Coordinates of C-alpha atoms and ligand atoms in Angstrom, one line a residue:
X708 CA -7.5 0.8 26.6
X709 CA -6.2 -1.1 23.5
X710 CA -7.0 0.9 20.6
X711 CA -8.9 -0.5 17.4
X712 CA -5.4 -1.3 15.5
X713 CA -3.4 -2.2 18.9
X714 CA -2.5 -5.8 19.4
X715 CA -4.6 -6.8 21.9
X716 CA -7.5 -5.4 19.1
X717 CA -6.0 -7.7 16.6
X718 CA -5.5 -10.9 18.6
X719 CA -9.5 -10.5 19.7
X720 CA -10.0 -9.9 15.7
X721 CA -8.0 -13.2 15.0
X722 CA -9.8 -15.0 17.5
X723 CA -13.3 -14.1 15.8
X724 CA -11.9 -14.8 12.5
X725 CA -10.7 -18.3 13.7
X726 CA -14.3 -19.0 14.7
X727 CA -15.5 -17.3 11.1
X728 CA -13.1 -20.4 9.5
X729 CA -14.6 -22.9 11.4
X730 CA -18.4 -22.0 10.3
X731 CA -17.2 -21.9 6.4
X732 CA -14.8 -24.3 6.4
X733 CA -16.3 -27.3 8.8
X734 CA -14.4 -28.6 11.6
X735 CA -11.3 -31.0 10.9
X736 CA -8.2 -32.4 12.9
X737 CA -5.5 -30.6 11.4
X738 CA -4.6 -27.3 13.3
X739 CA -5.6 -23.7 11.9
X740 CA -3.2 -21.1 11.4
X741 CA -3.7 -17.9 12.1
X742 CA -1.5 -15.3 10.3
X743 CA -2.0 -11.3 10.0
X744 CA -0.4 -8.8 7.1
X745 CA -0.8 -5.3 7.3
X746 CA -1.8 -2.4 5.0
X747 CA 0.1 0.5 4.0
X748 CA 0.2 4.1 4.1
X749 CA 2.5 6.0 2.1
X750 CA 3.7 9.7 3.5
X751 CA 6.4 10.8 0.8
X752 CA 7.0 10.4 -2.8
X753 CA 3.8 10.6 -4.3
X754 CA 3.5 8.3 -7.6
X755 CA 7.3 8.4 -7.5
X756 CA 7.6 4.5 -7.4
X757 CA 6.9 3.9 -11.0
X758 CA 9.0 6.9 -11.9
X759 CA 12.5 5.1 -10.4
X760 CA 12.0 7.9 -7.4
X761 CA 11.9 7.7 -3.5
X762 CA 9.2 6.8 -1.5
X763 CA 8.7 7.2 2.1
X764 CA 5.6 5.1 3.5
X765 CA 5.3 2.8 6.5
X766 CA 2.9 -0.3 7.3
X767 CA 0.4 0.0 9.5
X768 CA -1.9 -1.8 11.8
X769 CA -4.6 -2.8 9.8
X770 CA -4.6 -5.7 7.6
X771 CA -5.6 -8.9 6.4
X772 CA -6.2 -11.7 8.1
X773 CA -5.3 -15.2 7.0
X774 CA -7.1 -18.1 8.5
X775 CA -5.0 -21.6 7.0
X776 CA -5.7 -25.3 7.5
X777 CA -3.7 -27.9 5.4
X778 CA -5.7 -30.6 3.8
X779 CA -4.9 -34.1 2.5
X780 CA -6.4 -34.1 -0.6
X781 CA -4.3 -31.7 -2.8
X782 CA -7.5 -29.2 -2.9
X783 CA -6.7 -25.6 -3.0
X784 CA -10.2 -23.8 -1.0
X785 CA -10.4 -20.0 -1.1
X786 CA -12.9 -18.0 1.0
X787 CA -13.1 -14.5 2.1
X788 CA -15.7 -13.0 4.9
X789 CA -16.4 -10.1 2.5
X790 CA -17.7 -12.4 -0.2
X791 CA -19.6 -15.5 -0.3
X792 CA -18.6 -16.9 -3.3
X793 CA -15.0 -18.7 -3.1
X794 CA -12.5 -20.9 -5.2
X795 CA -11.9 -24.4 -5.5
X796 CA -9.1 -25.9 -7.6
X797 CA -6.4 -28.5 -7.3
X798 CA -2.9 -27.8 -6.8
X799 CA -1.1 -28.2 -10.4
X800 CA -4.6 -27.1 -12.1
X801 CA -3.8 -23.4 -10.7
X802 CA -6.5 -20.9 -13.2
X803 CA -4.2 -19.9 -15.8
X804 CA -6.4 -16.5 -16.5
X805 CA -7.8 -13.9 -14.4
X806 CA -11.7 -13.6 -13.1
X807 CA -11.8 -10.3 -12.5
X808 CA -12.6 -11.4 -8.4
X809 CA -10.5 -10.5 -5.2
X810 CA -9.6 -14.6 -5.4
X811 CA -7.1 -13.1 -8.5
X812 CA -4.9 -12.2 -6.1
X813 CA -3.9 -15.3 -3.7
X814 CA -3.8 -17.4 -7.3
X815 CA -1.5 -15.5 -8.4
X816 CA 0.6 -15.6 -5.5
X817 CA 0.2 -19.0 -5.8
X818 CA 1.1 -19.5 -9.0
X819 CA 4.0 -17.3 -8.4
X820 CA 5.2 -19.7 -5.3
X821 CA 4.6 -23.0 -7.2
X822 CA 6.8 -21.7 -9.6
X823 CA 9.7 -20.7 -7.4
X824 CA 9.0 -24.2 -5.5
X825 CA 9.2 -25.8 -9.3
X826 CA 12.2 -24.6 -10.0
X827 CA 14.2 -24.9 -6.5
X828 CA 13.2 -29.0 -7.8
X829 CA 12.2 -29.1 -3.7
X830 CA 11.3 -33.1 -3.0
X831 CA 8.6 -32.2 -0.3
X832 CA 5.2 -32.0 -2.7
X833 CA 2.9 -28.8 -0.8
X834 CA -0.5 -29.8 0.8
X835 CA -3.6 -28.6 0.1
X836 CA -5.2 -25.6 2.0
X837 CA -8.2 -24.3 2.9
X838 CA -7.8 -20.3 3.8
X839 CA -9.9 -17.7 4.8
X840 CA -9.1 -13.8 4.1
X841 CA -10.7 -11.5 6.3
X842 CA -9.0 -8.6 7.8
X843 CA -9.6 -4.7 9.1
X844 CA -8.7 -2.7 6.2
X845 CA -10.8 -0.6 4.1
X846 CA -10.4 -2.5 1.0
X847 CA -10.2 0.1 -2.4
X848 CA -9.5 2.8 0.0
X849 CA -5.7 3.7 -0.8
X850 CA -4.4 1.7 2.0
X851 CA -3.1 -1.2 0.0
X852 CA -5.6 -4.1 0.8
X853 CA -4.4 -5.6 -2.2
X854 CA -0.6 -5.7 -1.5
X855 CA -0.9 -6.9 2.3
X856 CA -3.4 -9.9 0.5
X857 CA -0.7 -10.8 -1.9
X858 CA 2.5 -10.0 0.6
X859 CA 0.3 -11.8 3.3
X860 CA -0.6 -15.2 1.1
X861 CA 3.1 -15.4 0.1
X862 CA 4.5 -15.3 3.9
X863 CA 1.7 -17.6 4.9
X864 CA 2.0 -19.9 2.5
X865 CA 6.1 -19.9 3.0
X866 CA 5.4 -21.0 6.3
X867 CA 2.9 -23.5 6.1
X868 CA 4.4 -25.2 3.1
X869 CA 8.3 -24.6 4.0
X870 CA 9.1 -23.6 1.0
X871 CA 12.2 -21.2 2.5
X872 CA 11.8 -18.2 0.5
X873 CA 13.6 -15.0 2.5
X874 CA 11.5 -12.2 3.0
X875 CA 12.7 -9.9 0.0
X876 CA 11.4 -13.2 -2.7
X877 CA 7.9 -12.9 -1.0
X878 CA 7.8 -9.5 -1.6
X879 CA 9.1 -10.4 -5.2
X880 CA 6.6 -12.8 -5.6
X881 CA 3.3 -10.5 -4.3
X882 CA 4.6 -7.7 -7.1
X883 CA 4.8 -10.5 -9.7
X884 CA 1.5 -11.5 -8.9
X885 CA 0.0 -8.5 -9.4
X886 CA 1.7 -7.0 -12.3
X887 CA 1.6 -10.9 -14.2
X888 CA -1.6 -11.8 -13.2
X889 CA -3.5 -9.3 -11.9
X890 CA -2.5 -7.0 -15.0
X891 CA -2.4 -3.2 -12.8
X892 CA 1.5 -2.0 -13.9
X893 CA 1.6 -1.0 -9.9
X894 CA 5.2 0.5 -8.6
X895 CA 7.5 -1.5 -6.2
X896 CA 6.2 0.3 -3.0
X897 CA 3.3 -1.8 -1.7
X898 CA 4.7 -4.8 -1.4
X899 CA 8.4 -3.5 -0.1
X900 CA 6.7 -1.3 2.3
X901 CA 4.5 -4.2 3.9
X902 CA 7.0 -6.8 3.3
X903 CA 9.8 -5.1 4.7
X904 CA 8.2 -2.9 7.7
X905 CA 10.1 -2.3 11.4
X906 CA 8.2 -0.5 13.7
X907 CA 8.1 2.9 14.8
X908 CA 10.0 3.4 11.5
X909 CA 9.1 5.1 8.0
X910 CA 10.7 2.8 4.9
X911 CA 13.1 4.9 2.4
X912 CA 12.8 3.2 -0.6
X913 CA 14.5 4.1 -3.7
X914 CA 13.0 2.8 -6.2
X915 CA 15.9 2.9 -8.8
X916 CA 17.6 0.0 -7.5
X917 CA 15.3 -0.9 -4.6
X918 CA 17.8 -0.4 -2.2
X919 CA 16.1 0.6 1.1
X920 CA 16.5 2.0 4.6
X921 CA 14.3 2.1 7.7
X922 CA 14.3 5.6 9.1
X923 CA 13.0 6.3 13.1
X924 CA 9.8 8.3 13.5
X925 CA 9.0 9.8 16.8
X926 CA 5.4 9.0 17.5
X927 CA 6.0 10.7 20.7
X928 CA 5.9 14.0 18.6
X929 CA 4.1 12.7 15.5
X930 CA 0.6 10.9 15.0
X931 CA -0.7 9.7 11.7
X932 CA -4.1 9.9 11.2
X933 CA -6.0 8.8 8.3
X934 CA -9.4 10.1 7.2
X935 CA -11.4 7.6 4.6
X936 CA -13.5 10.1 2.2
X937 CA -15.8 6.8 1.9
X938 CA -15.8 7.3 -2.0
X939 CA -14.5 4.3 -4.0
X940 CA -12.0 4.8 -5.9
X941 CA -13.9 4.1 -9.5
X942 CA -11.7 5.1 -11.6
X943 CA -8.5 4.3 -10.4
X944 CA -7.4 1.4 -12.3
X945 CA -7.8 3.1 -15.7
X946 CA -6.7 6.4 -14.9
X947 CA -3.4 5.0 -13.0
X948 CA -2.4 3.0 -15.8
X949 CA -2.9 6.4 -18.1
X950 CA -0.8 8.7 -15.5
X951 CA 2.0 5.5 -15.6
X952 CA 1.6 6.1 -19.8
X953 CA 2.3 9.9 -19.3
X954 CA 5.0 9.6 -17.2
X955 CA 7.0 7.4 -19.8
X956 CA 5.8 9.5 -22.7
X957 CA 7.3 12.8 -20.9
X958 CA 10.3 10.4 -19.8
X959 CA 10.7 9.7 -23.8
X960 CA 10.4 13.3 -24.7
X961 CA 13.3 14.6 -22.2
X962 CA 15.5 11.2 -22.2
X963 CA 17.6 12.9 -25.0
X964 CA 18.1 15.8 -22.9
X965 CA 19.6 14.3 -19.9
X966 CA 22.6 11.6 -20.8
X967 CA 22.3 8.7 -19.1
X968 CA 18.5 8.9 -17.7
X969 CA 16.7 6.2 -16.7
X970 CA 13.7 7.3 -16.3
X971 CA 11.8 10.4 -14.9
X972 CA 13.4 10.3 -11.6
X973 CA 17.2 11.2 -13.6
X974 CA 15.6 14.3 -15.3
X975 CA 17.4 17.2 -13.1
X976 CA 15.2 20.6 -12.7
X977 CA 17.2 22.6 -14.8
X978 CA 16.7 20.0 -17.6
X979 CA 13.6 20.2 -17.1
X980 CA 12.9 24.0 -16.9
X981 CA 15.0 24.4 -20.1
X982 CA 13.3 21.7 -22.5
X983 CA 9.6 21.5 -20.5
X984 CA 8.1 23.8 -23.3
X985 CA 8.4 20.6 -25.9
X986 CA 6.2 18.8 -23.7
X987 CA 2.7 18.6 -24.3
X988 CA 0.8 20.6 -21.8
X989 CA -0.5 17.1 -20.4
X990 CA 3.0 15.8 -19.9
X991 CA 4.3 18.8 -19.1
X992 CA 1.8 18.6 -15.6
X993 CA 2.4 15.3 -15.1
X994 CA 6.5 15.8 -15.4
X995 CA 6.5 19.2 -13.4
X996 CA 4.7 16.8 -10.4
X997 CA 7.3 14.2 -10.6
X998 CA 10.6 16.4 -11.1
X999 CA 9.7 18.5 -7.8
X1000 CA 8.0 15.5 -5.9
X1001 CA 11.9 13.5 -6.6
X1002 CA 13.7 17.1 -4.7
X1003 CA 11.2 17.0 -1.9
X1004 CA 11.1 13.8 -1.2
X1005 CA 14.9 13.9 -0.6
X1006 CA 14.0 17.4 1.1
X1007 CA 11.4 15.6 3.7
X1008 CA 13.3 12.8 4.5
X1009 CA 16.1 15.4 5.7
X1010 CA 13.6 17.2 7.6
X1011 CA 12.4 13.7 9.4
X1012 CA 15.9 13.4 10.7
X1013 CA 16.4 16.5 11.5
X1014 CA 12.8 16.0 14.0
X1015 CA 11.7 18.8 11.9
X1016 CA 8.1 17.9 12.0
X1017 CA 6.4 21.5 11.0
X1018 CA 8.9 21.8 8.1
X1019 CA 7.7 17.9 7.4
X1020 CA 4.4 18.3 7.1
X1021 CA 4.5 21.6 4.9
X1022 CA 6.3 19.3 2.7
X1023 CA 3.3 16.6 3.0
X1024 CA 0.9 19.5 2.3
X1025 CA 2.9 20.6 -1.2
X1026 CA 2.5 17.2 -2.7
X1027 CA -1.0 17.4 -2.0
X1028 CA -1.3 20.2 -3.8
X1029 CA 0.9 19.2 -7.0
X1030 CA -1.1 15.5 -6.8
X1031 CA -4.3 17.9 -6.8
X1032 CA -3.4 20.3 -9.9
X1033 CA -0.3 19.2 -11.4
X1034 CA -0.8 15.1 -11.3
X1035 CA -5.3 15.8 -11.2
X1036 CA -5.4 12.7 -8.8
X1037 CA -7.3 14.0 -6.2
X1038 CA -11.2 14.4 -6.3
X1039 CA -13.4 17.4 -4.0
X1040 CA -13.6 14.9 -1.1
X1041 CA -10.2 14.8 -0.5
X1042 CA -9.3 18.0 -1.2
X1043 CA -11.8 18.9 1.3
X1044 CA -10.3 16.3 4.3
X1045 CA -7.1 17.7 3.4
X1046 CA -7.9 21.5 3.8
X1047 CA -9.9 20.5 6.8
X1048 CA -7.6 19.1 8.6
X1049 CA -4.8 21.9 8.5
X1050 CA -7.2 24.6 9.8
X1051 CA -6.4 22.8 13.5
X1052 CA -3.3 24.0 15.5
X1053 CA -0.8 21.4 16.0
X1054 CA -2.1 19.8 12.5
X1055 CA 1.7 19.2 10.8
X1056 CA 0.5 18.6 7.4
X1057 CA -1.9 16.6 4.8
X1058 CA -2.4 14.9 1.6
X1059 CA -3.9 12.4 -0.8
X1060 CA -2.6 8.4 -0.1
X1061 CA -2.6 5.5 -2.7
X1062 CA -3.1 6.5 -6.0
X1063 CA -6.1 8.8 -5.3
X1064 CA -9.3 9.3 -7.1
X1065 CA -10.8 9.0 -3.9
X1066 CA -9.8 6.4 -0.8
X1067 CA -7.9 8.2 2.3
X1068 CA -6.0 11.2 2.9
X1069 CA -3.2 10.9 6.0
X1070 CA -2.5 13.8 8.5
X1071 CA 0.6 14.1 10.5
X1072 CA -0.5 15.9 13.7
X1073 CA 1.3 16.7 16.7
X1074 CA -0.2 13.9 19.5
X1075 CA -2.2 16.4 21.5
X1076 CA -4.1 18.5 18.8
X1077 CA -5.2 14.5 17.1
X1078 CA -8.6 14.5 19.2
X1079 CA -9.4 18.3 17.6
X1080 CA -8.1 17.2 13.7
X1081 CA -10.6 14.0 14.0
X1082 CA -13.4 15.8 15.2
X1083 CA -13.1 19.3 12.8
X1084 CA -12.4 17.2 9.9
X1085 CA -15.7 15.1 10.8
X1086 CA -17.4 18.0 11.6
X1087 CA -16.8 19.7 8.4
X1088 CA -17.1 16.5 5.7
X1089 CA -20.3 15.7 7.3
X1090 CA -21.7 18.9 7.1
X1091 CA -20.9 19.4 3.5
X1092 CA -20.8 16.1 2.3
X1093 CA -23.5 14.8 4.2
X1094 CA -21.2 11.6 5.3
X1095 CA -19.3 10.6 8.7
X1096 CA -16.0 10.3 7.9
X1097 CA -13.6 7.5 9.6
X1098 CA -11.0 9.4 11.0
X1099 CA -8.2 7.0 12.9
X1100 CA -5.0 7.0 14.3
X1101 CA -3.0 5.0 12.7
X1102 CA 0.4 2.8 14.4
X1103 CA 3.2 1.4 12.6
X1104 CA 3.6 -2.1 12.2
X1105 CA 6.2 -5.3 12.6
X1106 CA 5.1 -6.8 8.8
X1107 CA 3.4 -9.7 8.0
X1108 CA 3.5 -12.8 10.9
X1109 CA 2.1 -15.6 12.3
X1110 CA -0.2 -15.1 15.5
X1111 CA -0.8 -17.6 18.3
X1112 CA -3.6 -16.7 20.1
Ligands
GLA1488 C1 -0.8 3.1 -5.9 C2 0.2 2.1 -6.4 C3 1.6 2.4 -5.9 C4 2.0 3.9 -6.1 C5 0.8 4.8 -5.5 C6 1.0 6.2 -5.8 O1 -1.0 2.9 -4.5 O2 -0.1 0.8 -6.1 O3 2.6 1.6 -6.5 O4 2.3 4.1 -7.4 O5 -0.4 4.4 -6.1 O6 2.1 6.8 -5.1

């Protein structure tokens, strides 16, 4: 039986959302096409990214869905199912500032494309569209709804207009978006780790100088589940734009320490035992998170290709912890999905995804003890916290494409 994230799932979901266009949209002659991008959930190297560190995440099978009809009349028409107000605007009259809305995003993808499009001085003008966004994601939830909109719209958008862009400039274009428009100073690892997923495979990313790797997983052996704590992630934008601030203040504090640094990633442990007491206590945390995350991450990845899977997950579980008291991300809700989940046998390991203050925690569990994970972990949120917790398998994921139903 196709599960809710297998293919079959997401063809029937495209088909629905095919029919959704039609009712908001109107009928027309020109064909719709259907496109799907996926979210992401990130395993190792927790808020490494924006440190110049190594990340380990992989895409999954939940995403957004894209739902795009050209039209003749140069009109630019934005809808989503989650919200009933759109956007209207036509092409060349792009908004120039942000509203504050989810239609931030795709405009400015947009204006990231027409841009690229500008200066390749292509002779083909682009049509107008009308799109819909839908999709099966948790959106605010720590599974990067906003990276597989943006890394969705520019692969969509490449397509239907032919604008030629290889994968790795769509991916540039979706972090543009977001950091230029958008405003949140997010890392590289959203958009890399949708844009540039391969199935049954984690992404190594380094984000020094983005080079990148796909590493096999065994899902024969290993099952990522994902628990949703169903608490929005309020403060999240403020508080990860303050925990980027620390980081560089701690980075400026040691840089003359370490010859040659970077940034946090290059500040060695025995640096940063010797000099940590000029730190404020604040940046001292945050920094004693990030130096140890940098050698574990490197540690985990070993232990993935070794097959090492117990010795994986106790890796998993330590940066929950140091995200918990070192980096204060989490919140009681997660700590609690975390520690319920590794009081089950054959439970490898959990922690905190996304930037935390709420949102998802992801479990690596051996395949045979996931049934016992889901339904402790329920047990116990619901009894103390009074909520049903989602608790899902998760798959891995091809990356954003077109889907013909
Ligand atoms: C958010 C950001 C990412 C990364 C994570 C923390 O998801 O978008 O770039 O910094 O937090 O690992």
């Amino acid at each position: 039986m196709p599960g809710p994230g297998s293919h079959d799932d997401c063809t029937t979901l495209l088909g629905k959302h095919r029919i959704a266009f039609y009712s908001r949209m109107g009928e027309g002659p020109q064909t719709v096409r259907l496109f799907f991008s996926p979210g992401r959930v990130n395993l190792f190297g927790g808020h490494l990214d924006y440190n110049g560190g190594p990340v380990m995440p992989t895409a999954i099978d939940r995403g957004t869905f894209l739902a795009i009809r050209p039209r003749e009349d140069g009109v630019i028409h934005l809808q989503s199912r989650l919200d009933s107000q759109g956007l209207e605007f036509v092409l060349g009259q792009e908004p120039r500032t942000k509203s504050g809305r989810w239609v931030d995003y795709p405009v400015g993808v947009i204006r990231e494309l027409l841009t690229h499009w500008n200066a390749g001085g292509a002779a083909r003008p682009v049509c107008g569209l009308d799109i819909l966004y839908g999709g099966n994601l948790p959106v605010g939830a720590g599974l990067s709804s906003s990276a597989s909109i943006c890394v969705g719209t520019a692969f969509a958008l490449n397509e239907v207009w032919q604008l030629g862009l290889d994968r790795r400039s769509q991916v540039q274009c979706a972090l543009d978006a977001e950091r230029e428009f958008v405003g949140v100073q997010c890392g590289i690892m959203d958009p890399f780790a949708i844009g540039l997923a391969k199935p049954g495979h984690l992404l190594w990313l380094d984000c020094k100088d983005e080079s990148f790797e796909h590493l096999p997983i065994d899902f024969e052996e290993l099952s990522i589940v994902v628990a949703n704590s169903g608490v929005q992630r309020e403060l999240a934008a403020g508080e990860f734009n303050k925990r980027v601030m620390q980081c560089s203040q701690a980075f400026e504090a040691m840089k003359k320490h370490v010859p040659g640094a970077k940034c946090m990633r290059d500040v060695d442990p025995a640096s940063f035992e010797e000099h940590r007491s000029e730190l404020e206590p604040v940046l001292e945390k945050r920094a004693t998170h990030v130096v140890a995350e940098v050698v574990r991450t490197f540690a985990a990845r070993q232990a993935l290709v070794d097959g090492d899977y117990e010795r994986l997950g106790q890796f998993m579980t330590e940066t929950h912890r140091s995200l918990r008291d070192n980096f204060e991300v989490s919140s009681p809700e997660l700590d609690l999905l975390v520690e319920a989940a590794l009081e089950v046998d054959g439970c490898y390991g959990s922690r905190l995804t996304g930037a935390g203050f709420g949102g998802c925690t992801v479990i690596m569990a051996h395949p045979d003890a996931v049934s016992e994970v889901a339904a402790h972990v329920r047990k116990r949120y619901s009894a103390e916290k009074g909520w049903m917790p989602d608790v899902e398998v998760f798959h891995g994921d091809e990356g954003p494409r077109e889907v013909s139903l």
